[in-house]
Coordinates of N, CA and C in Angstrom, one line a residue:
M1 N -54.7 9.8 -15.5 CA -54.3 10.2 -16.8 C -54.9 9.7 -18.3
D2 N -54.6 8.4 -18.2 CA -54.4 7.7 -19.3 C -55.6 7.5 -19.4
A3 N -56.9 8.0 -18.7 CA -58.4 7.7 -18.6 C -59.1 9.5 -19.5
L4 N -57.9 10.0 -19.2 CA -58.1 11.6 -20.0 C -57.6 11.4 -21.4
L5 N -56.8 10.8 -22.0 CA -55.8 10.5 -22.9 C -57.1 9.7 -24.1
V6 N -57.8 8.8 -23.2 CA -59.0 7.7 -24.2 C -60.0 8.8 -24.0
D7 N -60.2 9.7 -23.6 CA -61.4 10.7 -23.5 C -61.1 11.9 -24.8
I8 N -59.8 12.2 -24.6 CA -59.5 13.6 -26.3 C -59.6 12.3 -27.1
N9 N -59.0 11.0 -27.3 CA -59.0 10.4 -28.5 C -60.4 10.1 -28.6
Q10 N -61.3 9.5 -28.0 CA -62.9 9.4 -28.3 C -63.4 10.6 -28.7
A11 N -63.0 11.6 -28.0 CA -63.8 12.8 -28.7 C -63.6 13.5 -30.1
G12 N -62.4 12.9 -30.7 CA -62.1 12.9 -32.1 C -62.8 12.3 -32.8
L13 N -62.4 10.7 -32.1 CA -63.1 9.7 -33.1 C -64.7 10.1 -33.1
G14 N -65.4 10.2 -32.0 CA -66.9 10.7 -31.9 C -67.1 11.6 -33.2
R15 N -66.4 12.4 -33.5 CA -66.7 13.9 -34.7 C -66.3 13.2 -35.9
G16 N -65.7 11.9 -36.0 CA -65.6 11.4 -37.5 C -64.2 11.9 -37.9
L17 N -63.6 12.5 -36.9 CA -62.2 13.1 -37.3 C -60.7 11.6 -37.5
Q18 N -59.7 12.1 -38.3 CA -58.9 10.8 -38.3 C -57.6 11.4 -37.8
F19 N -57.1 10.4 -36.5 CA -55.8 11.1 -36.3 C -54.6 10.4 -36.9
D20 N -53.7 11.1 -37.2 CA -52.5 10.9 -38.1 C -51.9 11.0 -36.8
L21 N -51.3 11.9 -36.0 CA -50.7 11.7 -34.8 C -51.7 11.9 -33.6
F22 N -51.2 10.9 -32.5 CA -51.4 11.3 -30.8 C -50.2 10.8 -30.2
K23 N -49.6 11.8 -29.7 CA -48.6 11.5 -29.4 C -48.3 12.1 -27.9
P24 N -48.4 11.8 -26.7 CA -48.2 12.6 -25.3 C -46.7 12.4 -25.0
A25 N -46.3 13.4 -24.5 CA -45.1 14.0 -24.0 C -44.4 12.6 -23.3
P26 N -43.1 12.1 -23.2 CA -42.5 11.3 -22.3 C -43.0 11.0 -20.9
A27 N -42.8 12.5 -20.6 CA -42.8 13.0 -19.0 C -43.7 14.3 -18.8
E28 N -44.2 14.3 -18.0 CA -44.9 15.3 -17.6 C -43.8 16.7 -16.8
T29 N -44.1 17.6 -16.9 CA -43.7 18.8 -17.0 C -44.7 19.8 -16.0
R30 N -43.7 19.8 -14.5 CA -44.0 20.2 -13.0 C -43.7 21.4 -13.1
R31 N -45.0 21.7 -12.3 CA -44.6 23.5 -12.0 C -44.9 23.5 -10.7
E32 N -45.2 24.7 -9.7 CA -44.7 25.0 -8.6 C -46.2 24.2 -7.9
F33 N -47.2 24.1 -8.5 CA -48.5 23.0 -7.4 C -49.2 22.3 -8.5
Y34 N -48.8 22.1 -9.5 CA -49.3 21.4 -10.6 C -48.6 20.7 -11.8
A35 N -49.1 19.8 -12.5 CA -48.4 18.9 -13.6 C -49.1 19.4 -15.3
E36 N -48.5 19.3 -16.0 CA -49.0 19.0 -17.2 C -48.2 18.3 -17.8
L37 N -49.2 17.8 -18.9 CA -48.7 16.4 -19.9 C -49.4 17.3 -21.3
P38 N -48.5 17.8 -22.1 CA -48.8 17.8 -23.7 C -49.1 16.6 -24.5
V39 N -50.0 17.0 -25.2 CA -50.3 15.6 -26.1 C -50.4 16.3 -27.4
T40 N -49.0 16.1 -28.4 CA -49.1 16.6 -30.0 C -50.4 15.5 -31.0
L41 N -51.2 16.4 -31.3 CA -52.1 15.6 -32.0 C -52.4 16.3 -33.6
K42 N -52.0 15.5 -34.4 CA -52.5 16.1 -35.9 C -54.0 15.0 -36.3
L43 N -54.9 15.9 -36.8 CA -56.0 15.6 -37.2 C -56.8 15.9 -38.7
N44 N -57.6 15.1 -39.0 CA -58.1 15.3 -40.8 C -60.0 15.4 -40.4
G45 N -60.2 16.2 -41.0 CA -61.4 16.0 -41.0 C -62.2 17.3 -41.4
S46 N -63.5 17.8 -41.6 CA -64.1 18.8 -41.9 C -63.8 20.5 -41.0
Y47 N -64.1 21.3 -41.1 CA -64.0 22.4 -40.4 C -65.0 22.4 -39.0
H48 N -66.1 22.3 -39.6 CA -67.2 21.7 -38.5 C -66.8 20.9 -37.6
D49 N -66.3 19.9 -38.2 CA -66.1 18.2 -36.7 C -65.0 18.9 -36.2
M50 N -64.0 19.1 -36.3 CA -63.0 20.2 -35.7 C -63.6 20.6 -34.9
G51 N -64.5 22.1 -34.7 CA -65.1 23.0 -34.0 C -65.6 22.2 -32.9
Q52 N -66.4 21.4 -33.3 CA -67.3 20.3 -32.5 C -66.3 19.6 -31.9
F53 N -65.3 19.3 -32.1 CA -64.1 18.4 -31.3 C -63.5 19.2 -30.4
A54 N -63.3 20.6 -30.5 CA -63.0 21.8 -29.6 C -64.0 21.7 -28.8
S55 N -65.3 22.2 -29.0 CA -66.1 22.3 -27.8 C -66.0 20.9 -27.1
D56 N -66.1 19.8 -27.8 CA -66.2 18.5 -26.7 C -65.0 18.4 -25.7
I57 N -63.9 18.9 -26.4 CA -62.6 19.4 -25.3 C -63.2 20.1 -24.5
G58 N -63.6 20.9 -24.3 CA -64.2 22.2 -23.3 C -64.9 21.5 -22.2
Q59 N -65.6 20.8 -22.9 CA -66.5 19.9 -21.8 C -66.3 18.8 -20.8
L60 N -65.1 18.3 -21.1 CA -63.9 17.3 -20.7 C -64.2 17.5 -18.9
S61 N -64.5 16.3 -18.3 CA -63.8 16.7 -16.5 C -63.4 17.5 -16.2
R62 N -61.8 17.5 -16.9 CA -60.5 18.0 -16.4 C -60.5 18.7 -17.2
I63 N -59.7 19.7 -16.9 CA -58.5 21.3 -17.6 C -58.4 20.1 -18.7
V64 N -58.4 20.9 -19.9 CA -57.6 20.3 -21.4 C -57.5 21.9 -22.2
T65 N -56.7 22.3 -22.5 CA -56.3 23.4 -23.5 C -56.0 23.0 -24.5
L66 N -56.4 23.6 -25.8 CA -55.5 23.1 -27.4 C -54.9 24.5 -27.5
N67 N -53.7 24.7 -27.9 CA -52.6 25.5 -27.9 C -51.5 25.1 -29.1
D68 N -51.4 25.9 -29.8 CA -50.5 26.5 -31.0 C -51.3 25.7 -31.9
I69 N -52.6 26.2 -32.4 CA -53.5 25.4 -33.5 C -52.8 25.8 -34.7
G70 N -52.9 25.2 -35.5 CA -52.6 25.0 -37.0 C -53.7 24.6 -38.3
L71 N -54.0 25.0 -39.1 CA -55.2 24.7 -39.6 C -54.5 24.4 -41.4
T72 N -54.4 23.7 -41.9 CA -54.2 23.6 -43.6 C -55.2 23.1 -44.2
A73 N -55.3 23.4 -45.3 CA -56.7 22.6 -46.4 C -55.9 21.7 -47.1
A74 N -56.5 20.9 -47.2 CA -56.3 19.9 -48.0 C -57.0 20.0 -49.3
K75 N -56.7 19.2 -50.4 CA -57.1 19.3 -51.9 C -58.4 19.0 -52.2
D76 N -58.9 17.7 -51.4 CA -60.2 17.4 -51.4 C -61.1 18.4 -50.4
G77 N -60.7 19.4 -49.9 CA -61.7 20.4 -49.2 C -61.6 19.8 -47.4
S78 N -61.2 18.9 -47.1 CA -60.8 18.7 -45.6 C -59.7 19.3 -45.2
L79 N -59.8 19.5 -44.0 CA -58.8 20.4 -43.4 C -57.7 19.1 -42.4
T80 N -56.5 19.7 -42.0 CA -55.8 18.9 -41.1 C -55.5 20.3 -40.4
M81 N -55.8 19.8 -38.8 CA -55.2 20.7 -37.6 C -54.1 19.7 -37.0
D82 N -53.3 20.8 -36.9 CA -51.9 20.6 -35.5 C -52.2 21.3 -34.6
V83 N -51.9 20.6 -33.4 CA -52.7 21.2 -32.6 C -52.2 20.5 -31.1
T84 N -51.6 21.2 -30.3 CA -51.0 20.7 -29.1 C -52.1 20.7 -27.5
A85 N -52.6 19.6 -27.0 CA -53.7 19.7 -26.0 C -52.6 19.4 -24.8
K86 N -53.1 20.2 -23.8 CA -52.3 20.4 -22.7 C -53.3 19.7 -21.7
T87 N -52.7 18.7 -20.7 CA -54.0 18.3 -19.6 C -53.1 18.5 -18.4
F88 N -54.3 18.8 -17.1 CA -53.4 19.1 -16.0 C -53.7 18.1 -15.0
R89 N -52.8 18.2 -14.0 CA -53.4 18.1 -12.8 C -52.7 18.2 -11.4
Y90 N -53.2 18.3 -10.6 CA -52.5 19.0 -9.3 C -51.8 17.9 -8.6
L91 N -50.9 19.0 -8.0 CA -49.7 17.8 -7.3 C -50.2 17.2 -6.1
D92 N -50.0 16.3 -5.5 CA -50.1 15.7 -4.1 C -49.0 16.3 -3.1
D93 N -50.1 16.0 -2.0 CA -49.1 16.7 -1.3 C -47.2 16.0 -1.2
E94 N -47.4 15.0 -1.1 CA -46.0 14.2 -1.2 C -45.2 14.6 -2.6
E95 N -45.6 14.9 -3.3 CA -44.9 15.8 -4.7 C -44.7 17.0 -4.4
V96 N -45.2 17.8 -3.9 CA -45.1 19.1 -3.2 C -44.1 19.1 -2.5
A97 N -44.0 18.6 -1.3 CA -43.0 18.5 -0.6 C -41.5 17.9 -1.2
A98 N -41.7 17.0 -2.0 CA -40.4 16.2 -2.5 C -39.7 17.9 -3.1
Q99 N -40.7 18.5 -3.9 CA -39.9 19.0 -5.1 C -39.3 19.9 -4.1
N100 N -40.1 20.8 -3.2 CA -39.2 21.8 -2.2 C -38.3 21.3 -1.7
R101 N -38.5 20.1 -1.4 CA -36.9 19.7 -0.8 C -35.7 19.8 -1.7
A102 N -36.3 19.6 -3.0 CA -35.1 19.5 -4.4 C -34.7 21.0 -4.2
A103 N -35.9 21.8 -4.2 CA -35.4 23.0 -4.6 C -34.5 24.2 -3.7
K104 N -34.9 23.6 -2.1 CA -34.2 24.0 -1.4 C -32.5 23.2 -1.1
G105 N -32.6 22.1 -1.8 CA -30.9 21.5 -1.9 C -30.1 22.3 -2.7
V106 N -30.7 22.4 -4.1 CA -30.3 23.3 -5.0 C -29.8 24.8 -4.4
K107 N -30.6 25.5 -3.8 CA -30.1 26.6 -3.1 C -29.3 26.8 -2.2
R108 N -28.9 25.5 -1.3 CA -28.2 25.0 -0.3 C -26.8 24.6 -1.1
A109 N -26.9 24.3 -2.3 CA -25.7 24.1 -3.0 C -25.4 24.9 -3.8
R110 N -26.1 25.9 -3.9 CA -25.3 27.4 -4.4 C -24.8 28.4 -3.6
N111 N -25.4 28.3 -2.4 CA -25.1 29.0 -1.6 C -23.5 28.6 -0.4
E112 N -23.3 27.4 -0.6 CA -22.1 26.8 0.1 C -20.4 27.1 -0.7
G113 N -20.8 27.2 -2.1 CA -19.5 27.8 -2.7 C -19.1 28.9 -2.4
P114 N -18.4 29.2 -3.2 CA -17.7 30.9 -3.1 C -18.4 31.6 -4.0
T115 N -18.3 32.7 -3.4 CA -19.4 33.8 -4.4 C -18.2 34.2 -5.3
R116 N -18.6 34.8 -6.4 CA -17.9 35.4 -7.2 C -16.7 36.8 -6.9
H117 N -17.1 37.4 -5.8 CA -16.2 38.5 -5.4 C -14.9 37.5 -4.3
S118 N -15.5 36.7 -3.6 CA -14.4 36.2 -2.9 C -13.9 35.5 -3.9
A119 N -14.3 34.7 -4.7 CA -13.0 34.0 -5.6 C -12.5 35.1 -6.5
R120 N -12.8 36.3 -6.6 CA -12.1 37.1 -7.6 C -10.9 37.4 -6.2
V121 N -11.7 37.8 -5.0 CA -10.6 38.3 -4.2 C -9.2 37.2 -3.8
A122 N -9.8 35.9 -3.8 CA -9.1 34.8 -3.4 C -7.7 34.7 -4.4
A123 N -8.4 34.7 -5.9 CA -7.5 35.0 -6.8 C -6.4 35.8 -6.9
R124 N -6.6 37.1 -6.3 CA -5.6 38.1 -6.3 C -5.3 38.0 -4.9
G125 N -5.2 36.9 -4.4 CA -4.5 37.2 -3.1 C -5.0 38.3 -1.8
V126 N -6.1 38.9 -1.8 CA -6.5 40.2 -1.3 C -7.6 39.4 -0.6
Y127 N -7.2 39.6 0.7 CA -8.0 39.2 1.8 C -8.3 40.6 2.8
R128 N -9.8 40.3 3.3 CA -9.7 42.1 4.2 C -9.9 41.0 5.5

């Protein structure tokens, strides 16, 4: 992941864009079989340079999406782009297995407790 963050940074610098913010999330968000890492970016530059930056991001060896894009015009004619870049990676077999074990533990804990119906019946003192 670190190399990919460098690639995103280099794509912007290579197009002459100025980074005001480059903030990776503190932790990945894990899904069923992949993890995503959002990176909050704030860039300044020209319209065409930002378009080329977006194209360069699309050409990276790993999947990176640009989300929640906002463009603001500055007084000098340049643009400011606020964007969240999300990068993804597959979870390895051990990570998927650990995630599945954790999910089963949560389900088991839920199933071991009293149900709503049994709790209501017990509260009323009615048993069948």
